[in-house]
Amino acid sequence: MRYDKKAIVEDQQRIDVGQTIRKGYLESTGAFRNLYKKEINLKNEADVNQFIQMLEKSVSINQTRTNGSISKDTKLNNIKLTYTKSNLKKGFIFWFKCNRCDRRVKHLYMPENSEELLCRNCHRLAYKKQNTKMDRIVTNLLKNPSLIDVYGRSNSLKQNLAALEASMLIENIRSGIISNIKKYNE
Ligand SMILES: [Zn+2]
């Protein structure tokens, strides 16, 4: 029996290391026995190492996203695993290592706006960074509306988008529709 690389399709946006290990354990005991000619003993550090290497090679994660009648699979993400020794009892605690920052985490996330399986921090930071930078440019334009034209004609896509956003905001204020403004002040 070969243990081929296969996709685990998850509808969830979050995966848990405990579930992944349990599922991997149930699915790979046979393959482990064939490969190493023994049963996996998760109290044995050498076995734990072989086991997580096997999972890293064989498991990849994506999501099937359905929009109306169209289903689309997101790209496959590898997982990285590691462990620490448990102080209380003889045993090991399993962790994911984030694909971007390498931090040890219990959960990995794939929010709807992304195909990357990363830790919570990496997803939030990426989101925050994009937003605050754009927000700053737009706020600056609202303070200096004469720049909107300049930005609108600039070669930078970021400046074009900021100009568009700022002029739409001003248009909304003029029309008396100010509810959109709220989200820029949050
Ligand atoms: Zn991370």
PDB file of C-alpha atoms and ligand atoms in Angstrom:
ATOM      1  CA  MET A   1       0.000   0.000   0.000  1.00  0.00           C
ATOM      2  CA  ARG A   2       1.248   3.409  -0.893  1.00  0.00           C
ATOM      3  CA  TYR A   3       0.545   6.415   1.204  1.00  0.00           C
ATOM      4  CA  ASP A   4      -0.080   9.015  -1.469  1.00  0.00           C
ATOM      5  CA  LYS A   5      -0.379  12.706  -1.106  1.00  0.00           C
ATOM      6  CA  LYS A   6      -4.023  13.540  -0.912  1.00  0.00           C
ATOM      7  CA  ALA A   7      -6.169  16.510  -0.167  1.00  0.00           C
ATOM      8  CA  ILE A   8      -8.260  16.651   2.934  1.00  0.00           C
ATOM      9  CA  VAL A   9     -11.183  18.790   2.000  1.00  0.00           C
ATOM     10  CA  GLU A  10     -12.315  20.862   4.909  1.00  0.00           C
ATOM     11  CA  ASP A  11     -15.345  23.055   5.002  1.00  0.00           C
ATOM     12  CA  GLN A  12     -14.177  24.592   8.219  1.00  0.00           C
ATOM     13  CA  GLN A  13     -12.120  27.749   8.143  1.00  0.00           C
ATOM     14  CA  ARG A  14     -10.064  26.555  11.079  1.00  0.00           C
ATOM     15  CA  ILE A  15      -8.205  23.301  11.627  1.00  0.00           C
ATOM     16  CA  ASP A  16      -7.222  21.922  14.975  1.00  0.00           C
ATOM     17  CA  VAL A  17      -3.912  20.147  15.531  1.00  0.00           C
ATOM     18  CA  GLY A  18      -5.463  17.558  17.883  1.00  0.00           C
ATOM     19  CA  GLN A  19      -8.059  16.537  15.306  1.00  0.00           C
ATOM     20  CA  THR A  20      -5.445  16.455  12.565  1.00  0.00           C
ATOM     21  CA  ILE A  21      -3.195  14.184  14.615  1.00  0.00           C
ATOM     22  CA  ARG A  22      -6.046  11.847  15.591  1.00  0.00           C
ATOM     23  CA  LYS A  23      -7.323  11.634  12.036  1.00  0.00           C
ATOM     24  CA  GLY A  24      -3.793  11.143  10.721  1.00  0.00           C
ATOM     25  CA  TYR A  25      -3.156   8.440  13.303  1.00  0.00           C
ATOM     26  CA  LEU A  26      -6.285   6.499  12.344  1.00  0.00           C
ATOM     27  CA  GLU A  27      -5.588   6.812   8.641  1.00  0.00           C
ATOM     28  CA  SER A  28      -1.887   6.088   8.651  1.00  0.00           C
ATOM     29  CA  THR A  29      -1.393   3.222  11.120  1.00  0.00           C
ATOM     30  CA  GLY A  30      -1.439   0.711   8.248  1.00  0.00           C
ATOM     31  CA  ALA A  31       0.967   2.742   6.144  1.00  0.00           C
ATOM     32  CA  PHE A  32       3.248   3.248   9.139  1.00  0.00           C
ATOM     33  CA  ARG A  33       3.283  -0.496   9.819  1.00  0.00           C
ATOM     34  CA  ASN A  34       4.190  -1.204   6.196  1.00  0.00           C
ATOM     35  CA  LEU A  35       6.909   1.414   6.101  1.00  0.00           C
ATOM     36  CA  TYR A  36       8.559   0.884   9.491  1.00  0.00           C
ATOM     37  CA  LYS A  37       7.459  -2.719  10.229  1.00  0.00           C
ATOM     38  CA  LYS A  38       6.025  -1.773  13.612  1.00  0.00           C
ATOM     39  CA  GLU A  39       3.045  -0.100  15.269  1.00  0.00           C
ATOM     40  CA  ILE A  40       3.150   3.615  16.001  1.00  0.00           C
ATOM     41  CA  ASN A  41       3.884   4.247  19.656  1.00  0.00           C
ATOM     42  CA  LEU A  42       3.076   7.858  20.414  1.00  0.00           C
ATOM     43  CA  LYS A  43       4.939   7.659  23.733  1.00  0.00           C
ATOM     44  CA  ASN A  44       8.159   6.997  21.849  1.00  0.00           C
ATOM     45  CA  GLU A  45       9.970  10.096  20.563  1.00  0.00           C
ATOM     46  CA  ALA A  46      11.506   8.368  17.527  1.00  0.00           C
ATOM     47  CA  ASP A  47       8.063   7.129  16.474  1.00  0.00           C
ATOM     48  CA  VAL A  48       6.577  10.567  17.023  1.00  0.00           C
ATOM     49  CA  ASN A  49       9.217  12.044  14.717  1.00  0.00           C
ATOM     50  CA  GLN A  50       8.575   9.473  11.998  1.00  0.00           C
ATOM     51  CA  PHE A  51       4.833   9.868  12.381  1.00  0.00           C
ATOM     52  CA  ILE A  52       4.785  13.654  12.004  1.00  0.00           C
ATOM     53  CA  GLN A  53       7.179  13.473   9.043  1.00  0.00           C
ATOM     54  CA  MET A  54       4.805  11.042   7.422  1.00  0.00           C
ATOM     55  CA  LEU A  55       1.836  13.340   8.019  1.00  0.00           C
ATOM     56  CA  GLU A  56       3.723  16.361   6.675  1.00  0.00           C
ATOM     57  CA  LYS A  57       4.418  14.464   3.482  1.00  0.00           C
ATOM     58  CA  SER A  58       0.968  13.008   3.055  1.00  0.00           C
ATOM     59  CA  VAL A  59      -1.503  15.618   4.264  1.00  0.00           C
ATOM     60  CA  SER A  60      -2.445  18.767   2.477  1.00  0.00           C
ATOM     61  CA  ILE A  61      -5.383  20.985   3.199  1.00  0.00           C
ATOM     62  CA  ASN A  62      -7.735  22.971   1.030  1.00  0.00           C
ATOM     63  CA  GLN A  63     -11.334  24.077   1.005  1.00  0.00           C
ATOM     64  CA  THR A  64     -14.166  23.540  -1.429  1.00  0.00           C
ATOM     65  CA  ARG A  65     -15.975  26.804  -1.850  1.00  0.00           C
ATOM     66  CA  THR A  66     -19.437  26.837  -3.301  1.00  0.00           C
ATOM     67  CA  ASN A  67     -20.912  29.888  -4.884  1.00  0.00           C
ATOM     68  CA  GLY A  68     -24.389  29.102  -6.202  1.00  0.00           C
ATOM     69  CA  SER A  69     -23.942  26.044  -8.397  1.00  0.00           C
ATOM     70  CA  ILE A  70     -20.207  26.541  -8.896  1.00  0.00           C
ATOM     71  CA  SER A  71     -17.756  24.700  -6.671  1.00  0.00           C
ATOM     72  CA  LYS A  72     -14.116  25.593  -6.598  1.00  0.00           C
ATOM     73  CA  ASP A  73     -11.255  23.990  -4.711  1.00  0.00           C
ATOM     74  CA  THR A  74      -8.721  26.330  -3.209  1.00  0.00           C
ATOM     75  CA  LYS A  75      -5.028  25.596  -3.606  1.00  0.00           C
ATOM     76  CA  LEU A  76      -3.428  22.838  -1.544  1.00  0.00           C
ATOM     77  CA  ASN A  77      -1.547  23.891   1.560  1.00  0.00           C
ATOM     78  CA  ASN A  78       1.074  21.732   3.225  1.00  0.00           C
ATOM     79  CA  ILE A  79       1.142  21.469   6.979  1.00  0.00           C
ATOM     80  CA  LYS A  80       4.163  21.577   9.255  1.00  0.00           C
ATOM     81  CA  LEU A  81       4.059  19.781  12.592  1.00  0.00           C
ATOM     82  CA  THR A  82       6.196  19.774  15.675  1.00  0.00           C
ATOM     83  CA  TYR A  83       5.914  18.675  19.306  1.00  0.00           C
ATOM     84  CA  THR A  84       6.985  19.592  22.782  1.00  0.00           C
ATOM     85  CA  LYS A  85       7.441  17.251  25.699  1.00  0.00           C
ATOM     86  CA  SER A  86       4.646  17.230  28.196  1.00  0.00           C
ATOM     87  CA  ASN A  87       5.775  18.039  31.726  1.00  0.00           C
ATOM     88  CA  LEU A  88       2.912  16.396  33.540  1.00  0.00           C
ATOM     89  CA  LYS A  89       2.904  12.951  32.059  1.00  0.00           C
ATOM     90  CA  LYS A  90       5.231  11.094  29.771  1.00  0.00           C
ATOM     91  CA  GLY A  91       4.026  12.178  26.406  1.00  0.00           C
ATOM     92  CA  PHE A  92       4.138  14.779  23.681  1.00  0.00           C
ATOM     93  CA  ILE A  93       2.096  17.813  22.809  1.00  0.00           C
ATOM     94  CA  PHE A  94       1.566  18.384  19.113  1.00  0.00           C
ATOM     95  CA  TRP A  95       1.641  21.742  17.366  1.00  0.00           C
ATOM     96  CA  PHE A  96       1.294  23.136  13.905  1.00  0.00           C
ATOM     97  CA  LYS A  97       4.036  25.402  12.715  1.00  0.00           C
ATOM     98  CA  CYS A  98       2.593  28.343  10.799  1.00  0.00           C
ATOM     99  CA  ASN A  99       3.541  28.210   7.104  1.00  0.00           C
ATOM    100  CA  ARG A 100       4.565  31.857   7.186  1.00  0.00           C
ATOM    101  CA  CYS A 101       5.980  32.777  10.602  1.00  0.00           C
ATOM    102  CA  ASP A 102       6.887  29.295  11.902  1.00  0.00           C
ATOM    103  CA  ARG A 103       5.209  30.025  15.222  1.00  0.00           C
ATOM    104  CA  ARG A 104       3.890  27.020  17.171  1.00  0.00           C
ATOM    105  CA  VAL A 105       0.101  27.094  17.147  1.00  0.00           C
ATOM    106  CA  LYS A 106      -2.861  24.850  17.912  1.00  0.00           C
ATOM    107  CA  HIS A 107      -4.998  26.149  15.056  1.00  0.00           C
ATOM    108  CA  LEU A 108      -4.483  27.191  11.463  1.00  0.00           C
ATOM    109  CA  TYR A 109      -6.945  29.349   9.586  1.00  0.00           C
ATOM    110  CA  MET A 110      -8.099  29.812   6.023  1.00  0.00           C
ATOM    111  CA  PRO A 111     -10.565  32.684   5.995  1.00  0.00           C
ATOM    112  CA  GLU A 112     -12.828  33.292   3.036  1.00  0.00           C
ATOM    113  CA  ASN A 113     -10.667  36.021   1.574  1.00  0.00           C
ATOM    114  CA  SER A 114      -7.554  33.839   1.421  1.00  0.00           C
ATOM    115  CA  GLU A 115      -6.267  30.510   0.146  1.00  0.00           C
ATOM    116  CA  GLU A 116      -3.369  30.446   2.606  1.00  0.00           C
ATOM    117  CA  LEU A 117      -3.444  28.240   5.662  1.00  0.00           C
ATOM    118  CA  LEU A 118      -1.746  30.369   8.309  1.00  0.00           C
ATOM    119  CA  CYS A 119      -1.889  31.234  11.972  1.00  0.00           C
ATOM    120  CA  ARG A 120      -4.394  33.739  13.210  1.00  0.00           C
ATOM    121  CA  ASN A 121      -1.719  36.342  13.713  1.00  0.00           C
ATOM    122  CA  CYS A 122      -0.423  36.179  10.155  1.00  0.00           C
ATOM    123  CA  HIS A 123      -3.922  36.513   8.700  1.00  0.00           C
ATOM    124  CA  ARG A 124      -4.791  39.440  10.935  1.00  0.00           C
ATOM    125  CA  LEU A 125      -1.533  41.230  10.443  1.00  0.00           C
ATOM    126  CA  ALA A 126      -1.789  40.979   6.677  1.00  0.00           C
ATOM    127  CA  TYR A 127      -5.327  42.292   6.813  1.00  0.00           C
ATOM    128  CA  LYS A 128      -4.511  45.115   9.210  1.00  0.00           C
ATOM    129  CA  LYS A 129      -1.444  46.229   7.306  1.00  0.00           C
ATOM    130  CA  GLN A 130      -3.315  46.506   4.002  1.00  0.00           C
ATOM    131  CA  ASN A 131      -6.170  48.366   5.596  1.00  0.00           C
ATOM    132  CA  THR A 132      -4.363  50.879   7.713  1.00  0.00           C
ATOM    133  CA  LYS A 133      -2.032  51.873   4.898  1.00  0.00           C
ATOM    134  CA  MET A 134      -4.936  52.484   2.512  1.00  0.00           C
ATOM    135  CA  ASP A 135      -6.971  54.187   5.242  1.00  0.00           C
ATOM    136  CA  ARG A 136      -4.140  56.617   5.881  1.00  0.00           C
ATOM    137  CA  ILE A 137      -3.903  57.597   2.211  1.00  0.00           C
ATOM    138  CA  VAL A 138      -7.666  58.065   1.949  1.00  0.00           C
ATOM    139  CA  THR A 139      -7.819  60.104   5.164  1.00  0.00           C
ATOM    140  CA  ASN A 140      -5.041  62.307   3.832  1.00  0.00           C
ATOM    141  CA  LEU A 141      -6.996  62.866   0.629  1.00  0.00           C
ATOM    142  CA  LEU A 142     -10.125  63.794   2.551  1.00  0.00           C
ATOM    143  CA  LYS A 143      -8.106  66.438   4.352  1.00  0.00           C
ATOM    144  CA  ASN A 144      -6.577  67.689   1.101  1.00  0.00           C
ATOM    145  CA  PRO A 145      -9.236  67.192  -1.584  1.00  0.00           C
ATOM    146  CA  SER A 146      -7.149  69.068  -4.148  1.00  0.00           C
ATOM    147  CA  LEU A 147      -4.844  66.036  -4.231  1.00  0.00           C
ATOM    148  CA  ILE A 148      -7.620  63.687  -5.347  1.00  0.00           C
ATOM    149  CA  ASP A 149      -7.179  64.678  -8.985  1.00  0.00           C
ATOM    150  CA  VAL A 150      -3.412  64.227  -8.789  1.00  0.00           C
ATOM    151  CA  TYR A 151      -3.738  60.794  -7.212  1.00  0.00           C
ATOM    152  CA  GLY A 152      -6.408  59.819  -9.713  1.00  0.00           C
ATOM    153  CA  ARG A 153      -4.018  60.496 -12.590  1.00  0.00           C
ATOM    154  CA  SER A 154      -0.930  59.002 -10.940  1.00  0.00           C
ATOM    155  CA  ASN A 155       0.707  55.794 -12.186  1.00  0.00           C
ATOM    156  CA  SER A 156       0.294  54.099  -8.833  1.00  0.00           C
ATOM    157  CA  LEU A 157      -2.692  51.789  -8.614  1.00  0.00           C
ATOM    158  CA  LYS A 158      -2.783  52.316  -4.852  1.00  0.00           C
ATOM    159  CA  GLN A 159      -3.108  56.075  -5.330  1.00  0.00           C
ATOM    160  CA  ASN A 160      -5.768  55.604  -8.024  1.00  0.00           C
ATOM    161  CA  LEU A 161      -7.827  53.411  -5.705  1.00  0.00           C
ATOM    162  CA  ALA A 162      -7.418  55.855  -2.836  1.00  0.00           C
ATOM    163  CA  ALA A 163      -8.553  58.714  -5.088  1.00  0.00           C
ATOM    164  CA  LEU A 164     -11.582  56.699  -6.156  1.00  0.00           C
ATOM    165  CA  GLU A 165     -12.436  55.827  -2.582  1.00  0.00           C
ATOM    166  CA  ALA A 166     -12.001  59.416  -1.391  1.00  0.00           C
ATOM    167  CA  SER A 167     -14.116  60.865  -4.176  1.00  0.00           C
ATOM    168  CA  MET A 168     -16.835  58.296  -3.544  1.00  0.00           C
ATOM    169  CA  LEU A 169     -16.791  59.216   0.140  1.00  0.00           C
ATOM    170  CA  ILE A 170     -17.093  62.908  -0.664  1.00  0.00           C
ATOM    171  CA  GLU A 171     -19.902  62.148  -3.105  1.00  0.00           C
ATOM    172  CA  ASN A 172     -21.704  60.210  -0.379  1.00  0.00           C
ATOM    173  CA  ILE A 173     -21.348  63.059   2.061  1.00  0.00           C
ATOM    174  CA  ARG A 174     -22.750  65.432  -0.521  1.00  0.00           C
ATOM    175  CA  SER A 175     -25.706  63.131  -1.122  1.00  0.00           C
ATOM    176  CA  GLY A 176     -26.280  62.980   2.574  1.00  0.00           C
ATOM    177  CA  ILE A 177     -25.396  59.287   2.724  1.00  0.00           C
ATOM    178  CA  ILE A 178     -22.974  59.167   5.562  1.00  0.00           C
ATOM    179  CA  SER A 179     -23.483  55.688   6.905  1.00  0.00           C
ATOM    180  CA  ASN A 180     -20.443  54.405   5.010  1.00  0.00           C
ATOM    181  CA  ILE A 181     -18.212  56.814   6.834  1.00  0.00           C
ATOM    182  CA  LYS A 182     -18.702  54.944  10.068  1.00  0.00           C
ATOM    183  CA  LYS A 183     -16.572  52.040   9.019  1.00  0.00           C
ATOM    184  CA  TYR A 184     -13.646  54.322   8.287  1.00  0.00           C
ATOM    185  CA  ASN A 185     -13.771  55.677  11.792  1.00  0.00           C
ATOM    186  CA  GLU A 186     -13.923  52.331  13.534  1.00  0.00           C
TER     187      GLU A 186
HETATM  188 ZN    ZN B   1       1.941  32.853  11.302  1.00  0.00          ZN
END
